[in-house]
Short mmCIF file of C-alpha atoms in Angstrom, two decimals:
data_model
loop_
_atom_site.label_atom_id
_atom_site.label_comp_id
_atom_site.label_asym_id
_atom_site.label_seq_id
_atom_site.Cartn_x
_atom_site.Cartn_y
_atom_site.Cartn_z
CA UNK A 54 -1.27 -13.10 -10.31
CA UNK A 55 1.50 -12.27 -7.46
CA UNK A 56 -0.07 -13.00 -4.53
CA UNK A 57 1.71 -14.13 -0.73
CA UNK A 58 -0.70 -15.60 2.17
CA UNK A 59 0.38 -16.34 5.44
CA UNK A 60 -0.16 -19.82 7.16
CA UNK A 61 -2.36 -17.54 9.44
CA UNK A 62 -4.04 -16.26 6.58
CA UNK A 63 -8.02 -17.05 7.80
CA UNK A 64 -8.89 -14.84 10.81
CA UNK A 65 -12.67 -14.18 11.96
CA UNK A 66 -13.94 -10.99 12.72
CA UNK A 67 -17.28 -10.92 15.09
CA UNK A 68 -19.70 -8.50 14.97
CA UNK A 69 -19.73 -6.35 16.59
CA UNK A 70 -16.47 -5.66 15.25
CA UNK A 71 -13.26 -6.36 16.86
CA UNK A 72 -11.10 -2.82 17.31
CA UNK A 73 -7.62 -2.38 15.25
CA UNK A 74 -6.22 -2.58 18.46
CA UNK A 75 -6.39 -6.14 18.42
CA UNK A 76 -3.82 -6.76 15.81
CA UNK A 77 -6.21 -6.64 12.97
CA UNK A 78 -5.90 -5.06 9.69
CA UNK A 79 -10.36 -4.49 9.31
CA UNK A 80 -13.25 -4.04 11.35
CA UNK A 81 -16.76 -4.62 9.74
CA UNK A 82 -20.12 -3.55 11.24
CA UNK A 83 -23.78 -3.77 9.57
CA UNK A 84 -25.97 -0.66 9.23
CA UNK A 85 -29.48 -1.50 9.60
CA UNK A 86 -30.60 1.21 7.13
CA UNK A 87 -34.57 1.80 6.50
CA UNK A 88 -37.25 -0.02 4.71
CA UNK A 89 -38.43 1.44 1.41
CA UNK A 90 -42.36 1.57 0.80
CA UNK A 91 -42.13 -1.14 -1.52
CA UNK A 92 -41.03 -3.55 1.18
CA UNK A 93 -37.36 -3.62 0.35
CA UNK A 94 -35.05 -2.88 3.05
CA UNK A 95 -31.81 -0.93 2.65
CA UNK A 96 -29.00 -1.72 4.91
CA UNK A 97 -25.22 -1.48 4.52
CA UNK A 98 -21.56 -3.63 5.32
CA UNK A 99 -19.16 -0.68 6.59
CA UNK A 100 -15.68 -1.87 6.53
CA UNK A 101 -12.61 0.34 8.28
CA UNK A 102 -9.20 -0.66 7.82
CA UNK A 103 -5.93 -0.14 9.04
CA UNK A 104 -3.76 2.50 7.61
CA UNK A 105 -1.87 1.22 4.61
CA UNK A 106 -4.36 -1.79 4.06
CA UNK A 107 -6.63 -1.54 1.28
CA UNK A 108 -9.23 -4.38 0.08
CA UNK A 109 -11.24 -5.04 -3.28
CA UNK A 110 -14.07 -4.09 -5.62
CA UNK A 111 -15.70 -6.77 -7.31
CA UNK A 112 -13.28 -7.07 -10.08
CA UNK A 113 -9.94 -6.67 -7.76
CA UNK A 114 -7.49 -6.16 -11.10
CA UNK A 115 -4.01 -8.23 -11.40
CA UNK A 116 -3.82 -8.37 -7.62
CA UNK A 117 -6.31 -9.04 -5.22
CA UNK A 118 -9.11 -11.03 -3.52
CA UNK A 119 -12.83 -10.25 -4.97
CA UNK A 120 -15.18 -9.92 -1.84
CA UNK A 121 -17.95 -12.78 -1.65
CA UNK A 122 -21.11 -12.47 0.59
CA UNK A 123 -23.28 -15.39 2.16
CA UNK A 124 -26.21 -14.70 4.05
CA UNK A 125 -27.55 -18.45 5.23
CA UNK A 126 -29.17 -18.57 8.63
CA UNK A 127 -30.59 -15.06 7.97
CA UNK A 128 -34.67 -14.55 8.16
CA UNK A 129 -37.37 -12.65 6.42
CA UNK A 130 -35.59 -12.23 3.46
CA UNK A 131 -35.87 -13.37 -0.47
CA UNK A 132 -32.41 -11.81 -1.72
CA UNK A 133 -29.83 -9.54 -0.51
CA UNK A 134 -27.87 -7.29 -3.55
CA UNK A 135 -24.71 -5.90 -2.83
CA UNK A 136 -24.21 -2.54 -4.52
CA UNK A 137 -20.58 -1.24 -4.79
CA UNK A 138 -19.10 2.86 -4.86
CA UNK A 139 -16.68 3.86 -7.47
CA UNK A 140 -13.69 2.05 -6.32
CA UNK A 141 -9.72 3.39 -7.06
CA UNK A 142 -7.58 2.31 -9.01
CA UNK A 143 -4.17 1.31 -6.82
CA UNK A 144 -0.81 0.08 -7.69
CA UNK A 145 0.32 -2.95 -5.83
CA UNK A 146 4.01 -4.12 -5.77
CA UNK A 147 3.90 -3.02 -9.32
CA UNK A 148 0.07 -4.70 -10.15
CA UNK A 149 -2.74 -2.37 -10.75
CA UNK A 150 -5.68 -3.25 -8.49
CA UNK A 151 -9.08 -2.01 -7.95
CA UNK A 152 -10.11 -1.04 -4.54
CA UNK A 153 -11.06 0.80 -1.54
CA UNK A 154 -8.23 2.22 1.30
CA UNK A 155 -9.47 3.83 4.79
CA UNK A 156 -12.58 2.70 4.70
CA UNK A 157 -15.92 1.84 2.58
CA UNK A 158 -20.00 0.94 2.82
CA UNK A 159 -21.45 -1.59 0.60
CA UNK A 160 -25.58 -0.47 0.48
CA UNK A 161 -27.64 -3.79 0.07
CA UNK A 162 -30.73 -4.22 -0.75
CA UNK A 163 -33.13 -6.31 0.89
CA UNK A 164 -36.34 -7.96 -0.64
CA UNK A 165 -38.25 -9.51 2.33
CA UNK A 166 -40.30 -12.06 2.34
CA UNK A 167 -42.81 -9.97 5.14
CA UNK A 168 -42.43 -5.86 4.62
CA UNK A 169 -43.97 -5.23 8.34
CA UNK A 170 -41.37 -7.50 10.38
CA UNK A 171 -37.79 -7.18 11.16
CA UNK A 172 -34.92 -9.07 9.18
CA UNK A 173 -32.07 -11.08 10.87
CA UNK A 174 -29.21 -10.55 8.84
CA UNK A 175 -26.54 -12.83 8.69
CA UNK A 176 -23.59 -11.84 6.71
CA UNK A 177 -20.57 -14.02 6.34
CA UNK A 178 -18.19 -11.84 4.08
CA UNK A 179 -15.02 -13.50 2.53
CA UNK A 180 -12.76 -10.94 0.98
CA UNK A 181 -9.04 -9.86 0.61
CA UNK A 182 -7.09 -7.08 2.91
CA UNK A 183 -3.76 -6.07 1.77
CA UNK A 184 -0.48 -4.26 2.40
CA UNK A 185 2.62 -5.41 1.96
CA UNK A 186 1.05 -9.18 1.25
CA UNK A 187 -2.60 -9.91 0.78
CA UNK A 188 -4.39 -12.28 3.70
CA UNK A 189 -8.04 -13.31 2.93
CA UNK A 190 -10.38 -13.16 6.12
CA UNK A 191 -13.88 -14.15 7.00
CA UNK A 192 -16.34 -11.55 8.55
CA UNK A 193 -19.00 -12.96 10.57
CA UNK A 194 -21.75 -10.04 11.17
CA UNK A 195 -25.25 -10.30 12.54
CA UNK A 196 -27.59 -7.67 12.60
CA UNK A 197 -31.60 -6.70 13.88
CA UNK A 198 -33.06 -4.84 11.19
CA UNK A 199 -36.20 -3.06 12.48
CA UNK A 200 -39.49 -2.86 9.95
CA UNK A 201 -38.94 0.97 9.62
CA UNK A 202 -35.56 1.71 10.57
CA UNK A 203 -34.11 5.44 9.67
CA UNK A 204 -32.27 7.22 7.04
CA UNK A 205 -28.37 6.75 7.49
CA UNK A 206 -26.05 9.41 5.28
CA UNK A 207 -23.58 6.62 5.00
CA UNK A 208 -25.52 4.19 3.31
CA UNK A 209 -27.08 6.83 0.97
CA UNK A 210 -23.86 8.73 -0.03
CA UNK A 211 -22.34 4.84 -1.06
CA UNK A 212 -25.36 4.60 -3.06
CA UNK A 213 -24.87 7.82 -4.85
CA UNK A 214 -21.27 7.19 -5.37
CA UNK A 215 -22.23 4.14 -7.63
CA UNK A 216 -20.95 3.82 -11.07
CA UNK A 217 -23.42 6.24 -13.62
CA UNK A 218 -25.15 3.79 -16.01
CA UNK A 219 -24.68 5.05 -19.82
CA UNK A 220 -26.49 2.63 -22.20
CA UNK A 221 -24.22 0.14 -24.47
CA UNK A 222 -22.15 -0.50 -26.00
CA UNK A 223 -20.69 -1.89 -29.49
CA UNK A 224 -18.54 -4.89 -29.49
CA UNK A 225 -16.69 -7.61 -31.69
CA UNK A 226 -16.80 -10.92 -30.72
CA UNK A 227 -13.69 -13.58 -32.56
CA UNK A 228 -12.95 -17.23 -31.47
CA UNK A 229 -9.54 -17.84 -30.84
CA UNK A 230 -7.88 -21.03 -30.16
CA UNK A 231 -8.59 -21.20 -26.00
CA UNK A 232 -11.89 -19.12 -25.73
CA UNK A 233 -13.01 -15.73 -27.33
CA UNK A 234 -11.46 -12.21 -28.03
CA UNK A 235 -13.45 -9.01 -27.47
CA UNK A 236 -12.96 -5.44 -29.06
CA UNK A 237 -15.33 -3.06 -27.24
CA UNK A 238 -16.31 0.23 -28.22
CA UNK A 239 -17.91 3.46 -26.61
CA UNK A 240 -17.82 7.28 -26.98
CA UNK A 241 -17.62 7.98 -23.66
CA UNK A 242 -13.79 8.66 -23.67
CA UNK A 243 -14.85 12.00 -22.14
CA UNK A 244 -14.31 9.92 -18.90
CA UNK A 245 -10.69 9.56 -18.85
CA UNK A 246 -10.54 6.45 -17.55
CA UNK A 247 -7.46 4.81 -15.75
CA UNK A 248 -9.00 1.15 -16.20
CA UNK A 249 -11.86 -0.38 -18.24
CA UNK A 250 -12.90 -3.43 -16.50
CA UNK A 251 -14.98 -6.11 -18.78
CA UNK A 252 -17.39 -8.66 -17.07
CA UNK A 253 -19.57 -11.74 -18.15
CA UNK A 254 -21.87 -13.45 -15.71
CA UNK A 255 -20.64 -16.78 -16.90
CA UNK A 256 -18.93 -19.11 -14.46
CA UNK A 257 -15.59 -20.11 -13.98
CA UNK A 258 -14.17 -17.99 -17.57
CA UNK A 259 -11.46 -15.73 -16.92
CA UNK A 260 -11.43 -12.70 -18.31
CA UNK A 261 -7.92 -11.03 -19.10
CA UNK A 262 -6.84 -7.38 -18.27
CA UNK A 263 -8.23 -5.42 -20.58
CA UNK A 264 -5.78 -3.14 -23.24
CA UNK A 265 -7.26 0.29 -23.34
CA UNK A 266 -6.53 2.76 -26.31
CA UNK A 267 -8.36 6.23 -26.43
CA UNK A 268 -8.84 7.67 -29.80
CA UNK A 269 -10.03 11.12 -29.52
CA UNK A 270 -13.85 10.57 -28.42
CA UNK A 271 -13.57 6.81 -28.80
CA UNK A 272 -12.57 4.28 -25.96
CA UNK A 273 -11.48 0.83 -27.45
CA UNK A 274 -11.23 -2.05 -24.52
CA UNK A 275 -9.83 -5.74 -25.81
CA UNK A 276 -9.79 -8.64 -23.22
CA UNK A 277 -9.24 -12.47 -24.25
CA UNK A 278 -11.99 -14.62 -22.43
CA UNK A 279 -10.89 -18.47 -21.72
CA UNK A 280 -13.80 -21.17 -20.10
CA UNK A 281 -12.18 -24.03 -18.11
CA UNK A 282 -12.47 -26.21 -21.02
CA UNK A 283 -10.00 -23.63 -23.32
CA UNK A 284 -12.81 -23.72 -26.65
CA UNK A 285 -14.29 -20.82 -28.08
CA UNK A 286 -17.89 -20.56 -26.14
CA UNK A 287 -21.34 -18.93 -27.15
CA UNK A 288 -21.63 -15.53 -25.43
CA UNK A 289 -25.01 -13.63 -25.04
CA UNK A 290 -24.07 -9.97 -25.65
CA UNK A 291 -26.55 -8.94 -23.31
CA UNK A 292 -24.56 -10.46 -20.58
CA UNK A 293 -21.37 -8.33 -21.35
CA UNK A 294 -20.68 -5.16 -18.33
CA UNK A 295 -18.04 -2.33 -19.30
CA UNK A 296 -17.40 -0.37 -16.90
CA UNK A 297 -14.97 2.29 -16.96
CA UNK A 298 -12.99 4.26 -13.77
CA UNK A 299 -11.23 7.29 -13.30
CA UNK A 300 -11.24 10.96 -12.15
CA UNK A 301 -13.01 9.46 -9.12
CA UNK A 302 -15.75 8.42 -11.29
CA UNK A 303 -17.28 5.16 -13.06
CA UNK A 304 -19.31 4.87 -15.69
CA UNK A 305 -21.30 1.11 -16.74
CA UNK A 306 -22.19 0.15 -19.73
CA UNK A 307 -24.23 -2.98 -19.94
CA UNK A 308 -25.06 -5.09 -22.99
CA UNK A 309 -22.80 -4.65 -26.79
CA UNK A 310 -24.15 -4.48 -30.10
#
């Protein structure tokens, strides 16, 4: 991966967010959102950047920064889950990444711990902004979040805008010398996608770009998968995510046969 950082590569963004003005290429802000009747609170990470800078999805491509969320010193809260909008695919200096431009709200979900008191969320967000050269940067955002709150159309058009589940689908699994091969395939080539992205939850394995051939109604997707020991692994099926972008759409598939 072709990647230049500059020796002032680690800048920190306040919330609430510092203006373009200053120099920087992002400003974040947190949404409160509204608490759902089941407790769980729905809030959102709105990101604007600088024209000509673009930053990542969760799988950034060949080049980019994947964005990475910590919420210690937070209270009344169990888990937070980040949910990510289709994202584009981009060309960089001649790299295909995967990505947002202008600007972007990641919805996440809230469990509390108490559903009738308000959360103090913490967010520190690590992620990647690029234009010419990529810089990674550190977010620092803190947020009330009353115990009702009130609808925001940001927050619930991101949500829409996620990837359409579609089932499974099938898959062949080979060792190879360094790690594990895998052929997936789906009928949804109706989707013409400009990227099929393949994902395991396991730690630390890389996962190659994948090779993407459509075949009439049939999408084939082959990656190479290599743990930091280099030996072919066990891999659940269960645990394999296709997902598939184009059009302005995204469909996920989760779990091969």
């Amino acid at each position: 991966m072709l990647r230049t950082l500059t020796t002032a590569a680690l800048c920190l963004l306040t919330s609430p967010a510092l203006p373009q003005s200053s120099g920087l290429p992002i400003e974040g802000n947190l949404l409160p959102g509204w608490r759902e009747a089941d407790g769980r609170h729905i809030a959102g990470i709105a990101l604007d950047l600088a024209p000509g800078w673009k930053t990542y999805w969760r799988v950034p491509g060949a080049g980019g920064i994947p964005p990475s969320f910590n919420w210690s010193g937070s209270s009344n809260i169990v888990q937070a889950e980040v949910h990510y909008p289709v994202p584009k695919v981009m060309d960089q200096n001649g790299l295909q990444s995967i990505g947002y431009d202008e600007n972007v709200v990641f919805p996440v979900i809230i469990t509390t711990q108490s559903a009738d008191a308000p959360i103090i969320l913490k967010a520190e967000v690590d992620l990647g902004v690029c234009e010419e050269v990529c810089i990674p940067m550190t977010l620092q955002l803190t947020a009330r979040l009353p115990a009702l709150g009130s609808p925001n159309a940001a927050i619930a058009a991101s949500l829409e805008s996620q990837p359409r589940s579609a089932g499974s689908f099938d898959c062949e699994i080979t060792p190879i010398k360094d790690g594990l091969a895998l052929r997936a395939t789906t009928d949804q080539a109706s989707l013409k996608a400009d990227i099929a992205v393949i994902e395991i939850s396991t730690p630390g394995v890389w996962v190659s770009p994948s090779d993407v051939l459509q075949r009439g109604a049939t999408l084939v997707a082959e990656v190479e998968m290599v743990p930091p020991n280099a030996q072919p692994f066990a891999l659940a099926r269960s645990d394999v995510r296709l997902t598939l972008i184009g059009e302005g759409r995204a469909v996920e598939l989760n779990g091969c046969g």
